[in-house]
Amino acid sequence: MSVANVTMFEFQTAESVEEFASWYKDIGSHPNNDVSLFVRTGETSAIGTSVYPTEEDRQNADKLRNARTSTYLSGIVKEIIPLSGDVLVH
C-alpha cells in the first residue's frame, strides 16, 4: 500500500509561495516520490501531497524535509504542519 505526506505550509509572503514552487519543481521532490502535488490555498498558504511506494521512502522524505526546514525553508516559510498516512484511493 502506498503512503503519503500531506504538508500544510504558511509562507512569509505571496512571492515565497512561488519561490518554493519553482524550487520544488527543480530539486525539492524526494527521488522515490510517485506523486507530487502542491496547491496554493491562499495568498501565503499551500498544501503539498506526496505519495511514496513504501513507508521507508516516506520516512526518508521526512528526514530530507526536516533538514531543509532548518536551512533553505527557514527564510521563506513561517510554519509547516506535516501529516502522514496510508493512501486509500489512488
GROMACS .gro file of C-alpha atoms in nm:
model
   90
    1MET     CA    1   0.000   0.000   0.000
    2SER     CA    2   0.124   0.349  -0.083
    3VAL     CA    3   0.176   0.605   0.190
    4ALA     CA    4   0.159   0.983   0.174
    5ASN     CA    5   0.276   1.300   0.337
    6VAL     CA    6   0.028   1.586   0.339
    7THR     CA    7   0.202   1.905   0.442
    8MET     CA    8   0.041   2.238   0.520
    9PHE     CA    9   0.257   2.547   0.464
   10GLU     CA   10   0.224   2.908   0.573
   11PHE     CA   11   0.477   3.124   0.386
   12GLN     CA   12   0.630   3.460   0.474
   13THR     CA   13   0.497   3.629   0.158
   14ALA     CA   14   0.296   3.554  -0.154
   15GLU     CA   15   0.621   3.561  -0.351
   16SER     CA   16   0.763   3.294  -0.118
   17VAL     CA   17   0.493   3.052  -0.236
   18GLU     CA   18   0.605   3.099  -0.597
   19GLU     CA   19   0.972   3.074  -0.499
   20PHE     CA   20   0.911   2.747  -0.317
   21ALA     CA   21   0.707   2.602  -0.605
   22SER     CA   22   0.985   2.680  -0.854
   23TRP     CA   23   1.249   2.532  -0.624
   24TYR     CA   24   1.039   2.220  -0.560
   25LYS     CA   25   0.988   2.160  -0.932
   26ASP     CA   26   1.364   2.163  -0.986
   27ILE     CA   27   1.512   1.986  -0.683
   28GLY     CA   28   1.264   1.963  -0.398
   29SER     CA   29   1.093   1.632  -0.459
   30HIS     CA   30   1.223   1.313  -0.299
   31PRO     CA   31   1.362   1.078  -0.567
   32ASN     CA   32   1.123   0.790  -0.483
   33ASN     CA   33   0.815   1.010  -0.486
   34ASP     CA   34   0.539   0.861  -0.708
   35VAL     CA   35   0.301   1.158  -0.696
   36SER     CA   36   0.366   1.519  -0.602
   37LEU     CA   37   0.101   1.790  -0.576
   38PHE     CA   38   0.143   2.144  -0.447
   39VAL     CA   39  -0.172   2.355  -0.421
   40ARG     CA   40  -0.192   2.722  -0.326
   41THR     CA   41  -0.481   2.755  -0.081
   42GLY     CA   42  -0.450   3.125  -0.001
   43GLU     CA   43  -0.226   3.423  -0.066
   44THR     CA   44   0.052   3.285   0.156
   45SER     CA   45  -0.065   2.928   0.223
   46ALA     CA   46  -0.040   2.597   0.041
   47ILE     CA   47  -0.079   2.222   0.084
   48GLY     CA   48   0.160   1.966  -0.057
   49THR     CA   49   0.078   1.599  -0.106
   50SER     CA   50   0.347   1.344  -0.183
   51VAL     CA   51   0.285   0.972  -0.236
   52TYR     CA   52   0.554   0.710  -0.180
   53PRO     CA   53   0.565   0.338  -0.257
   54THR     CA   54   0.688   0.240   0.092
   55GLU     CA   55   0.693   0.367   0.448
   56GLU     CA   56   1.073   0.370   0.433
   57ASP     CA   57   1.064   0.609   0.134
   58ARG     CA   58   0.815   0.832   0.317
   59GLN     CA   59   1.033   0.841   0.627
   60ASN     CA   60   1.340   0.927   0.419
   61ALA     CA   61   1.145   1.215   0.265
   62ASP     CA   62   1.055   1.332   0.617
   63LYS     CA   63   1.424   1.343   0.708
   64LEU     CA   64   1.501   1.543   0.396
   65ARG     CA   65   1.215   1.787   0.468
   66ASN     CA   66   1.327   1.830   0.828
   67ALA     CA   67   1.684   1.906   0.719
   68ARG     CA   68   1.561   2.163   0.466
   69THR     CA   69   1.332   2.325   0.722
   70SER     CA   70   1.631   2.446   0.922
   71THR     CA   71   1.820   2.567   0.615
   72TYR     CA   72   1.656   2.673   0.289
   73LEU     CA   73   1.295   2.685   0.407
   74SER     CA   74   1.362   2.886   0.724
   75GLY     CA   75   1.380   3.211   0.529
   76ILE     CA   76   1.056   3.171   0.335
   77VAL     CA   77   0.823   2.957   0.548
   78LYS     CA   78   0.652   3.067   0.871
   79GLU     CA   79   0.503   2.730   0.961
   80ILE     CA   80   0.498   2.372   0.834
   81ILE     CA   81   0.247   2.117   0.958
   82PRO     CA   82   0.326   1.765   0.832
   83LEU     CA   83   0.073   1.482   0.836
   84SER     CA   84   0.107   1.129   0.701
   85GLY     CA   85  -0.098   0.819   0.639
   86ASP     CA   86  -0.195   0.532   0.413
   87VAL     CA   87  -0.331   0.613   0.067
   88LEU     CA   88  -0.680   0.467   0.045
   89VAL     CA   89  -0.765   0.576  -0.311
   90HIS     CA   90  -0.502   0.620  -0.583
   0.00000   0.00000   0.00000
